[in-house]
Amino acid sequence: MRIMPLAPLCDPWINNNNNNEGKITDRRSLLHVVAGDSTDEHFGKRDSPISDGDASSTTEIEINDVAKEGEKANASQFELLKVLGQGSFGKVFLVRKVRGRDAGTLYAMKVLKKATLKVRDRMRTKMERNILAQIHHPFIVRLHYAFQTEGKLYLILDFLRGGDLFTRLSKEVMFTEEDVKFYLAELALALDHLHSLGIVYRDLKPENILLDSDGHINVTDFGLSKESIDSDQKTYSFCGTVEYMAPEVVNRRGHSTAADWWSLGVLMYEMLTGNLPFHGQNRKETMTLILKAKLSMPQFLSVRAQGLLRALFKRNPVNRLGAGPDGMAQIKNHPFFATIDWPRLLARQIDPPFKPTLTASDETHYFDPEFTRKTPRDSPALPPSATAHELFRGFSFVAPSILEEGRERHRGLLANPARMHIPEARPSSIHDEYEFKEDLGVGTYSVCKRCIHKITRAEYAVKVIAKSKKDPSEEVDVLLRYSHHANIVKLFAVYEDEVSVYLVEELCRGGELLSRIIAQRHFSEREAAAVMLKLANAVSYLHANQVVHRDLKPSNVMYASAKADADSIRIIDFGFAKQLRAENGLLMTPCYTAQFVAPEVLKKQGYDMSCDVWSLGVLLYTMLSGEAPFATGANDTPSQILERVGEGRFSLCGPTWANVSELAKDIVKRMLHVDPSKRLPAKQILVHPWIVQRNSLPAANLHYSTDPAKIKGAIEQTYKAIGCAANPVPLCPVNASALARRRRQHRPKSADGL
């Protein structure tokens, strides 16, 4: 057997001023590092690089993510069938979905107990969920749902019936070169996809490679992966399974995506020979071998296979095959892969060398019977620590494909309301707990009533939404997330039956803001500033979380207290509210938006935000003047109103405005600017001098001359006109247009009469 020399780079026992030894678990005689040594294990912290001339620091950024719209999952929707695996943190079950669009589908359910997870393990669990939520690739396991309970985390993944590659390798000892070529090619495509997203996988080994029912590979377990790494950047964590670590990971001088290509070489060597290239009696010896040992190259391997191994086992990552911007192209062009049709492989059009033999009666044939013989039981979990609640905020997720199919089902649900289900709804009937009283308001899709809790006798408002007219899922979701804000109406409970959804909300006893003001016929500029401060604060909070209200008309601003003080201002009716989401289903946050959302979506969201500000401007104009800015009364036609709105035509003159400060006029002009891009954002309203200096504004009442009924009529006409304009106009043939008819009537004739 010929010996191939590999030059060492450095001594692995260099002092790096870190006394925390990584925790190791011995599994299959392999050393799996489950705790890193460097500070980059903590999200949002900057890596602490060890001095290295080529090293560059990088910042790891947490994705502030979460959840989805549409159908929400919980543990009760899954039937436990068998145990697929078990570890110190939890179990993996084979489950069947019993409710929802995908009822009957088999999944793998990974259940982790929060109380047994150390802080780093919790971070890695959330990292795995974040990464899986981003990725959709034919050779990477797919996350379908993620949710949590008080004590547990649940990841619902593809159930891959072929088991893991290690199980097959342990049975066959080694694979043929043709088999290895196929698996390596699919793995290379998966790794390249991860690298293109700035993700270093860092835990490539046979146990983390699963086979689906057709025999194609699926990479799984992203708990040790690292995000936000460019091809020329490095990270300094010390983690992974020691035997598969690249030299630059072992010596802790910083590693990049090139480390995964070394691990691919280790996996290739193991599949071809049945042995690991570097495997000592203990951790220290194994690491020394990785850095210094000569590699034994079996002579029964083909020249092309040996050449690929040598190219992958370059101790200098810069020279390693796969490193650099054209690394994947170099791998594809290597002679070992000469017979691979890469486009067909990516399209899964090449038959795998091994197709699992499966029967409906034995779905777990390729899983360890040590686990599958156990009775599937999701045991109770210990209560988690207080910090676990914040750490796992936003863990929930539903796959984009499920969301997309959910959108296609929307019309069907409206046509058949009994099929619509709100997961947050309580199982009991609302009529068992509340007495319904008089109507408070009637809208297009809903009616609002006063109700009384039968036991506590507390009064609430209940919004009754007809399922046949509107899907309230988005409204419920937004209120559950954001109604804790002081100036947003509180949502206390959700109920449903076959025809309606019931939202039990805070009862606003003070009535509508504008109705109360114009009924009093006087309001001071100082009071108006105090009200606008509360409203702008709430809208700014919503916009910061990428939520737009889209229906901020005066009737949706109310006083919670009968005293009608500014602190009791509430924004109500989120029926048209919208939460911006990326294509992968994650909620958008300020630091996450630009990378994942198309420009036209951002532009639309920015437009919607500016419309919210415009609505606040209309309200402020009316509070200061007792008049509507774009309508003079209920008799104004929609076309007249829209013309004024479109031209930004409103007046800041007249007897009423003579007593209004210049700062107030300035903020009104900025909020009602005709160009949405030049309109004042909600967060800038809060720092406008008129708001900042509100305590020094005039306290004298601004007397309104216009009749209150006329003011309300003008405001209602304004929003009605805008609502009509938002509806799409049915298109007719071009020759049916008024312009075409005029052209036919006045078409000039030529001298010859043609």
Tab-separated table of N, CA and C in Angstrom, residues 133-273:
chain	number	residue	atom	x	y	z
A	133	ALA	N	-35.932	26.359	7.359
A	133	ALA	CA	-37.032	27.187	6.866
A	133	ALA	C	-36.654	27.930	5.594
A	134	GLN	N	-35.353	28.203	5.405
A	134	GLN	CA	-34.890	28.941	4.224
A	134	GLN	C	-34.760	28.055	2.998
A	135	ILE	N	-34.437	26.779	3.224
A	135	ILE	CA	-33.889	25.945	2.158
A	135	ILE	C	-34.953	25.075	1.507
A	136	HIS	N	-34.915	25.044	0.198
A	136	HIS	CA	-35.714	24.079	-0.554
A	136	HIS	C	-34.820	23.527	-1.649
A	137	HIS	N	-34.382	22.292	-1.471
A	137	HIS	CA	-33.444	21.675	-2.405
A	137	HIS	C	-33.756	20.188	-2.469
A	138	PRO	N	-33.638	19.574	-3.650
A	138	PRO	CA	-34.015	18.156	-3.775
A	138	PRO	C	-33.195	17.206	-2.922
A	139	PHE	N	-32.008	17.630	-2.463
A	139	PHE	CA	-31.163	16.728	-1.690
A	139	PHE	C	-30.938	17.215	-0.258
A	140	ILE	N	-31.855	18.032	0.233
A	140	ILE	CA	-31.807	18.495	1.624
A	140	ILE	C	-33.172	18.242	2.246
A	141	VAL	N	-33.178	17.673	3.439
A	141	VAL	CA	-34.435	17.329	4.100
A	141	VAL	C	-35.301	18.570	4.253
A	142	ARG	N	-36.598	18.389	4.141
A	142	ARG	CA	-37.524	19.521	4.127
A	142	ARG	C	-38.250	19.654	5.453
A	143	LEU	N	-38.297	20.871	5.963
A	143	LEU	CA	-39.073	21.186	7.164
A	143	LEU	C	-40.477	21.597	6.742
A	144	HIS	N	-41.470	20.923	7.287
A	144	HIS	CA	-42.856	21.236	6.945
A	144	HIS	C	-43.541	22.081	8.016
A	145	TYR	N	-43.300	21.765	9.267
A	145	TYR	CA	-43.877	22.533	10.364
A	145	TYR	C	-42.864	22.643	11.503
A	146	ALA	N	-42.995	23.695	12.273
A	146	ALA	CA	-42.277	23.803	13.545
A	146	ALA	C	-43.214	24.477	14.530
A	147	PHE	N	-43.301	23.924	15.726
A	147	PHE	CA	-44.138	24.537	16.749
A	147	PHE	C	-43.599	24.145	18.113
A	148	GLN	N	-44.159	24.736	19.144
A	148	GLN	CA	-43.671	24.460	20.488
A	148	GLN	C	-44.809	24.476	21.488
A	149	THR	N	-44.564	23.789	22.599
A	149	THR	CA	-45.452	23.849	23.749
A	149	THR	C	-44.669	24.459	24.899
A	150	GLU	N	-45.232	24.451	26.073
A	150	GLU	CA	-44.556	25.038	27.222
A	150	GLU	C	-43.207	24.378	27.479
A	151	GLY	N	-43.129	23.057	27.261
A	151	GLY	CA	-41.897	22.359	27.608
A	151	GLY	C	-41.147	21.732	26.462
A	152	LYS	N	-41.706	21.765	25.231
A	152	LYS	CA	-41.073	21.028	24.141
A	152	LYS	C	-41.041	21.824	22.842
A	153	LEU	N	-40.118	21.400	21.979
A	153	LEU	CA	-40.011	21.923	20.622
A	153	LEU	C	-40.301	20.785	19.655
A	154	TYR	N	-41.000	21.097	18.567
A	154	TYR	CA	-41.356	20.078	17.589
A	154	TYR	C	-40.916	20.530	16.200
A	155	LEU	N	-40.179	19.664	15.513
A	155	LEU	CA	-39.825	19.868	14.109
A	155	LEU	C	-40.462	18.738	13.312
A	156	ILE	N	-41.292	19.087	12.343
A	156	ILE	CA	-41.955	18.089	11.504
A	156	ILE	C	-41.248	18.070	10.155
A	157	LEU	N	-40.570	16.957	9.870
A	157	LEU	CA	-39.698	16.847	8.707
A	157	LEU	C	-40.189	15.752	7.771
A	158	ASP	N	-39.586	15.715	6.573
A	158	ASP	CA	-39.844	14.604	5.660
A	158	ASP	C	-39.554	13.284	6.362
A	159	PHE	N	-40.434	12.307	6.176
A	159	PHE	CA	-40.108	10.951	6.620
A	159	PHE	C	-39.417	10.251	5.461
A	160	LEU	N	-38.138	9.950	5.642
A	160	LEU	CA	-37.319	9.351	4.586
A	160	LEU	C	-37.167	7.864	4.885
A	161	ARG	N	-37.886	7.063	4.109
A	161	ARG	CA	-38.074	5.651	4.425
A	161	ARG	C	-36.815	4.801	4.289
A	162	GLY	N	-35.822	5.302	3.577
A	162	GLY	CA	-34.630	4.488	3.335
A	162	GLY	C	-33.637	4.461	4.475
A	163	GLY	N	-33.925	5.176	5.569
A	163	GLY	CA	-32.978	5.192	6.680
A	163	GLY	C	-31.749	6.027	6.357
A	164	ASP	N	-30.714	5.921	7.205
A	164	ASP	CA	-29.513	6.718	6.967
A	164	ASP	C	-28.446	5.921	6.230
A	165	LEU	N	-27.506	6.665	5.668
A	165	LEU	CA	-26.446	6.049	4.869
A	165	LEU	C	-25.545	5.174	5.731
A	166	PHE	N	-25.383	5.525	7.009
A	166	PHE	CA	-24.543	4.729	7.895
A	166	PHE	C	-25.091	3.316	8.057
A	167	THR	N	-26.434	3.187	8.148
A	167	THR	CA	-27.037	1.861	8.295
A	167	THR	C	-26.724	1.001	7.084
A	168	ARG	N	-26.833	1.582	5.899
A	168	ARG	CA	-26.528	0.815	4.692
A	168	ARG	C	-25.045	0.496	4.612
A	169	LEU	N	-24.200	1.468	4.965
A	169	LEU	CA	-22.755	1.259	4.907
A	169	LEU	C	-22.313	0.190	5.899
A	170	SER	N	-22.914	0.173	7.084
A	170	SER	CA	-22.532	-0.822	8.087
A	170	SER	C	-22.916	-2.231	7.655
A	171	LYS	N	-23.970	-2.348	6.835
A	171	LYS	CA	-24.385	-3.663	6.342
A	171	LYS	C	-23.521	-4.137	5.181
A	172	GLU	N	-23.123	-3.206	4.305
A	172	GLU	CA	-22.378	-3.572	3.103
A	172	GLU	C	-20.875	-3.380	3.251
A	173	VAL	N	-20.422	-2.760	4.340
A	173	VAL	CA	-19.010	-2.511	4.657
A	173	VAL	C	-18.420	-1.428	3.764
A	174	MET	N	-18.551	-1.582	2.453
A	174	MET	CA	-18.074	-0.559	1.526
A	174	MET	C	-18.938	-0.573	0.276
A	175	PHE	N	-18.886	0.533	-0.483
A	175	PHE	CA	-19.673	0.664	-1.694
A	175	PHE	C	-18.771	0.587	-2.914
A	176	THR	N	-19.384	0.325	-4.061
A	176	THR	CA	-18.634	0.383	-5.314
A	176	THR	C	-18.355	1.837	-5.671
A	177	GLU	N	-17.399	2.049	-6.556
A	177	GLU	CA	-17.083	3.421	-6.960
A	177	GLU	C	-18.259	4.076	-7.667
A	178	GLU	N	-19.051	3.295	-8.392
A	178	GLU	CA	-20.212	3.870	-9.066
A	178	GLU	C	-21.252	4.354	-8.052
A	179	ASP	N	-21.458	3.556	-7.000
A	179	ASP	CA	-22.372	3.988	-5.934
A	179	ASP	C	-21.868	5.261	-5.271
A	180	VAL	N	-20.577	5.261	-4.944
A	180	VAL	CA	-19.976	6.408	-4.259
A	180	VAL	C	-20.061	7.649	-5.136
A	181	LYS	N	-19.824	7.468	-6.424
A	181	LYS	CA	-19.886	8.599	-7.357
A	181	LYS	C	-21.271	9.248	-7.322
A	182	PHE	N	-22.305	8.428	-7.314
A	182	PHE	CA	-23.667	8.952	-7.297
A	182	PHE	C	-23.944	9.729	-6.010
A	183	TYR	N	-23.630	9.117	-4.874
A	183	TYR	CA	-23.900	9.779	-3.596
A	183	TYR	C	-23.079	11.058	-3.439
A	184	LEU	N	-21.811	11.010	-3.840
A	184	LEU	CA	-20.966	12.202	-3.722
A	184	LEU	C	-21.483	13.335	-4.598
A	185	ALA	N	-21.941	13.004	-5.795
A	185	ALA	CA	-22.432	14.038	-6.708
A	185	ALA	C	-23.668	14.732	-6.126
A	186	GLU	N	-24.604	13.945	-5.581
A	186	GLU	CA	-25.788	14.559	-4.979
A	186	GLU	C	-25.404	15.376	-3.749
A	187	LEU	N	-24.463	14.869	-2.954
A	187	LEU	CA	-24.000	15.618	-1.784
A	187	LEU	C	-23.325	16.920	-2.193
A	188	ALA	N	-22.535	16.872	-3.261
A	188	ALA	CA	-21.845	18.077	-3.727
A	188	ALA	C	-22.850	19.150	-4.127
A	189	LEU	N	-23.938	18.747	-4.790
A	189	LEU	CA	-24.970	19.717	-5.166
A	189	LEU	C	-25.639	20.311	-3.927
A	190	ALA	N	-25.886	19.479	-2.922
A	190	ALA	CA	-26.497	19.976	-1.687
A	190	ALA	C	-25.570	20.944	-0.966
A	191	LEU	N	-24.286	20.582	-0.848
A	191	LEU	CA	-23.322	21.452	-0.169
A	191	LEU	C	-23.144	22.767	-0.913
A	192	ASP	N	-23.084	22.693	-2.236
A	192	ASP	CA	-22.923	23.917	-3.019
A	192	ASP	C	-24.117	24.845	-2.819
A	193	HIS	N	-25.306	24.272	-2.720
A	193	HIS	CA	-26.490	25.100	-2.473
A	193	HIS	C	-26.400	25.777	-1.111
A	194	LEU	N	-25.989	25.041	-0.100
A	194	LEU	CA	-25.822	25.629	1.232
A	194	LEU	C	-24.782	26.737	1.203
A	195	HIS	N	-23.659	26.475	0.540
A	195	HIS	CA	-22.587	27.470	0.482
A	195	HIS	C	-23.042	28.729	-0.242
A	196	SER	N	-23.876	28.552	-1.260
A	196	SER	CA	-24.364	29.724	-1.998
A	196	SER	C	-25.245	30.610	-1.120
A	197	LEU	N	-25.797	30.024	-0.054
A	197	LEU	CA	-26.610	30.780	0.901
A	197	LEU	C	-25.787	31.273	2.080
A	198	GLY	N	-24.472	31.050	2.026
A	198	GLY	CA	-23.609	31.489	3.114
A	198	GLY	C	-23.639	30.576	4.323
A	199	ILE	N	-23.973	29.299	4.120
A	199	ILE	CA	-24.084	28.345	5.228
A	199	ILE	C	-22.971	27.311	5.134
A	200	VAL	N	-22.214	27.153	6.219
A	200	VAL	CA	-21.245	26.060	6.327
A	200	VAL	C	-21.938	24.936	7.081
A	201	TYR	N	-21.945	23.726	6.519
A	201	TYR	CA	-22.702	22.631	7.134
A	201	TYR	C	-22.017	22.103	8.396
A	202	ARG	N	-20.759	21.704	8.333
A	202	ARG	CA	-19.889	21.383	9.459
A	202	ARG	C	-20.187	20.071	10.187
A	203	ASP	N	-21.081	19.263	9.682
A	203	ASP	CA	-21.326	17.987	10.370
A	203	ASP	C	-21.657	16.891	9.373
A	204	LEU	N	-20.902	16.842	8.283
A	204	LEU	CA	-21.141	15.843	7.247
A	204	LEU	C	-20.621	14.488	7.714
A	205	LYS	N	-21.499	13.503	7.781
A	205	LYS	CA	-21.150	12.135	8.168
A	205	LYS	C	-22.300	11.233	7.743
A	206	PRO	N	-22.088	9.920	7.647
A	206	PRO	CA	-23.134	9.030	7.129
A	206	PRO	C	-24.436	9.077	7.919
A	207	GLU	N	-24.351	9.299	9.241
A	207	GLU	CA	-25.575	9.337	10.054
A	207	GLU	C	-26.477	10.500	9.687
A	208	ASN	N	-25.921	11.552	9.113
A	208	ASN	CA	-26.705	12.740	8.769
A	208	ASN	C	-27.132	12.760	7.305
A	209	ILE	N	-26.975	11.643	6.629
A	209	ILE	CA	-27.401	11.530	5.230
A	209	ILE	C	-28.479	10.459	5.162
A	210	LEU	N	-29.686	10.864	4.832
A	210	LEU	CA	-30.819	9.947	4.779
A	210	LEU	C	-31.177	9.626	3.337
A	211	LEU	N	-31.784	8.466	3.146
A	211	LEU	CA	-32.218	8.038	1.817
A	211	LEU	C	-33.742	8.056	1.753
A	212	ASP	N	-34.271	8.641	0.678
A	212	ASP	CA	-35.725	8.634	0.540
A	212	ASP	C	-36.184	7.328	-0.091
A	213	SER	N	-37.469	7.213	-0.366
A	213	SER	CA	-38.025	5.950	-0.856
A	213	SER	C	-37.487	5.560	-2.221
A	214	ASP	N	-36.951	6.536	-2.975
A	214	ASP	CA	-36.365	6.244	-4.286
A	214	ASP	C	-34.873	5.985	-4.211
A	215	GLY	N	-34.254	6.283	-3.062
A	215	GLY	CA	-32.821	6.069	-2.904
A	215	GLY	C	-31.984	7.317	-3.038
A	216	HIS	N	-32.611	8.488	-3.258
A	216	HIS	CA	-31.859	9.742	-3.327
A	216	HIS	C	-31.478	10.187	-1.916
A	217	ILE	N	-30.353	10.910	-1.815
A	217	ILE	CA	-29.886	11.341	-0.501
A	217	ILE	C	-30.600	12.615	-0.056
A	218	ASN	N	-30.673	12.803	1.244
A	218	ASN	CA	-31.188	14.035	1.850
A	218	ASN	C	-30.315	14.378	3.044
A	219	VAL	N	-29.689	15.542	3.010
A	219	VAL	CA	-28.858	15.989	4.128
A	219	VAL	C	-29.775	16.487	5.241
A	220	THR	N	-29.465	16.097	6.479
A	220	THR	CA	-30.287	16.500	7.616
A	220	THR	C	-29.399	16.955	8.763
A	221	ASP	N	-30.014	17.394	9.859
A	221	ASP	CA	-29.341	17.818	11.095
A	221	ASP	C	-28.444	19.035	10.873
A	222	PHE	N	-29.039	20.211	11.006
A	222	PHE	CA	-28.318	21.468	10.785
A	222	PHE	C	-27.995	22.195	12.091
A	223	GLY	N	-27.977	21.459	13.203
A	223	GLY	CA	-27.740	22.084	14.494
A	223	GLY	C	-26.366	22.691	14.656
A	224	LEU	N	-25.369	22.203	13.899
A	224	LEU	CA	-24.009	22.739	14.022
A	224	LEU	C	-23.632	23.623	12.840
A	225	SER	N	-24.592	23.904	11.976
A	225	SER	CA	-24.295	24.721	10.803
A	225	SER	C	-24.068	26.169	11.202
A	226	LYS	N	-23.403	26.874	10.312
A	226	LYS	CA	-23.049	28.276	10.562
A	226	LYS	C	-23.550	29.112	9.404
A	227	GLU	N	-24.222	30.228	9.729
A	227	GLU	CA	-24.744	31.116	8.702
A	227	GLU	C	-23.879	32.346	8.536
A	228	SER	N	-24.205	33.108	7.487
A	228	SER	CA	-23.589	34.417	7.217
A	228	SER	C	-22.100	34.311	6.937
A	229	ILE	N	-21.718	33.293	6.194
A	229	ILE	CA	-20.316	33.121	5.827
A	229	ILE	C	-20.183	33.251	4.322
A	230	ASP	N	-19.381	34.203	3.854
A	230	ASP	CA	-19.060	34.313	2.444
A	230	ASP	C	-17.878	33.410	2.146
A	231	SER	N	-17.646	33.165	0.864
A	231	SER	CA	-16.590	32.232	0.476
A	231	SER	C	-15.223	32.662	0.966
A	232	ASP	N	-15.012	33.967	1.155
A	232	ASP	CA	-13.704	34.459	1.577
A	232	ASP	C	-13.662	34.791	3.063
A	233	GLN	N	-14.699	34.430	3.818
A	233	GLN	CA	-14.721	34.719	5.240
A	233	GLN	C	-14.508	33.453	6.054
A	234	LYS	N	-14.246	33.639	7.350
A	234	LYS	CA	-13.967	32.510	8.226
A	234	LYS	C	-14.816	32.575	9.480
A	235	THR	N	-14.989	31.403	10.087
A	235	THR	CA	-15.602	31.299	11.401
A	235	THR	C	-14.675	30.472	12.268
A	236	TYR	N	-14.827	30.573	13.588
A	236	TYR	CA	-13.811	30.013	14.484
A	236	TYR	C	-14.371	29.009	15.482
A	237	SER	N	-15.565	28.512	15.262
A	237	SER	CA	-16.130	27.508	16.160
A	237	SER	C	-15.345	26.207	16.055
A	238	PHE	N	-15.318	25.477	17.156
A	238	PHE	CA	-14.712	24.142	17.168
A	238	PHE	C	-15.834	23.165	17.457
A	239	CYS	N	-16.431	22.612	16.407
A	239	CYS	CA	-17.575	21.734	16.611
A	239	CYS	C	-17.670	20.764	15.452
A	240	GLY	N	-18.432	19.703	15.661
A	240	GLY	CA	-18.584	18.688	14.649
A	240	GLY	C	-18.164	17.337	15.182
A	241	THR	N	-18.032	16.368	14.305
A	241	THR	CA	-17.532	15.043	14.661
A	241	THR	C	-16.058	15.011	14.299
A	242	VAL	N	-15.200	14.742	15.288
A	242	VAL	CA	-13.762	14.973	15.139
A	242	VAL	C	-13.188	14.305	13.904
A	243	GLU	N	-13.556	13.036	13.642
A	243	GLU	CA	-12.964	12.307	12.513
A	243	GLU	C	-13.246	12.951	11.165
A	244	TYR	N	-14.284	13.789	11.088
A	244	TYR	CA	-14.657	14.423	9.824
A	244	TYR	C	-14.228	15.883	9.759
A	245	MET	N	-13.547	16.365	10.801
A	245	MET	CA	-13.128	17.764	10.836
A	245	MET	C	-11.961	18.024	9.898
A	246	ALA	N	-12.004	19.182	9.256
A	246	ALA	CA	-10.883	19.628	8.425
A	246	ALA	C	-9.757	20.128	9.328
A	247	PRO	N	-8.512	20.140	8.838
A	247	PRO	CA	-7.384	20.614	9.662
A	247	PRO	C	-7.593	22.022	10.201
A	248	GLU	N	-8.175	22.906	9.385
A	248	GLU	CA	-8.357	24.283	9.845
A	248	GLU	C	-9.398	24.395	10.955
A	249	VAL	N	-10.304	23.407	11.054
A	249	VAL	CA	-11.236	23.380	12.181
A	249	VAL	C	-10.510	22.903	13.432
A	250	VAL	N	-9.663	21.880	13.261
A	250	VAL	CA	-8.920	21.316	14.389
A	250	VAL	C	-7.952	22.330	14.982
A	251	ASN	N	-7.212	23.042	14.121
A	251	ASN	CA	-6.216	23.977	14.660
A	251	ASN	C	-6.811	25.323	15.062
A	252	ARG	N	-8.094	25.503	14.801
A	252	ARG	CA	-8.832	26.682	15.269
A	252	ARG	C	-8.259	27.989	14.726
A	253	ARG	N	-7.716	27.920	13.530
A	253	ARG	CA	-7.216	29.135	12.887
A	253	ARG	C	-8.286	29.800	12.021
A	254	GLY	N	-9.475	29.261	12.050
A	254	GLY	CA	-10.556	29.813	11.238
A	254	GLY	C	-10.835	28.939	10.030
A	255	HIS	N	-12.106	28.691	9.757
A	255	HIS	CA	-12.463	27.864	8.604
A	255	HIS	C	-13.617	28.498	7.843
A	256	SER	N	-13.759	28.085	6.600
A	256	SER	CA	-14.803	28.608	5.718
A	256	SER	C	-15.575	27.433	5.136
A	257	THR	N	-16.277	27.680	4.051
A	257	THR	CA	-17.045	26.609	3.413
A	257	THR	C	-16.150	25.494	2.897
A	258	ALA	N	-14.864	25.778	2.704
A	258	ALA	CA	-13.931	24.756	2.215
A	258	ALA	C	-13.820	23.589	3.183
A	259	ALA	N	-14.141	23.803	4.465
A	259	ALA	CA	-14.066	22.720	5.452
A	259	ALA	C	-15.023	21.589	5.101
A	260	ASP	N	-16.157	21.919	4.482
A	260	ASP	CA	-17.122	20.882	4.114
A	260	ASP	C	-16.575	19.965	3.028
A	261	TRP	N	-15.705	20.492	2.160
A	261	TRP	CA	-15.149	19.659	1.083
A	261	TRP	C	-14.142	18.655	1.638
A	262	TRP	N	-13.418	19.017	2.690
A	262	TRP	CA	-12.565	18.033	3.370
A	262	TRP	C	-13.435	16.910	3.941
A	263	SER	N	-14.529	17.278	4.605
A	263	SER	CA	-15.439	16.276	5.176
A	263	SER	C	-16.008	15.373	4.089
A	264	LEU	N	-16.263	15.933	2.911
A	264	LEU	CA	-16.731	15.120	1.788
A	264	LEU	C	-15.671	14.093	1.410
A	265	GLY	N	-14.394	14.490	1.481
A	265	GLY	CA	-13.308	13.556	1.212
A	265	GLY	C	-13.264	12.431	2.231
A	266	VAL	N	-13.473	12.770	3.509
A	266	VAL	CA	-13.501	11.738	4.556
A	266	VAL	C	-14.632	10.757	4.288
A	267	LEU	N	-15.787	11.281	3.938
A	267	LEU	CA	-16.941	10.434	3.654
A	267	LEU	C	-16.676	9.554	2.435
A	268	MET	N	-16.060	10.104	1.409
A	268	MET	CA	-15.727	9.329	0.213
A	268	MET	C	-14.781	8.182	0.567
A	269	TYR	N	-13.752	8.488	1.341
A	269	TYR	CA	-12.776	7.470	1.749
A	269	TYR	C	-13.474	6.363	2.540
A	270	GLU	N	-14.364	6.744	3.450
A	270	GLU	CA	-15.066	5.761	4.277
A	270	GLU	C	-15.979	4.878	3.443
A	271	MET	N	-16.691	5.459	2.477
A	271	MET	CA	-17.589	4.665	1.647
A	271	MET	C	-16.823	3.716	0.738
A	272	LEU	N	-15.645	4.138	0.283
A	272	LEU	CA	-14.861	3.309	-0.638
A	272	LEU	C	-14.089	2.203	0.070
A	273	THR	N	-13.687	2.443	1.328
A	273	THR	CA	-12.799	1.493	2.024
A	273	THR	C	-13.432	0.846	3.248
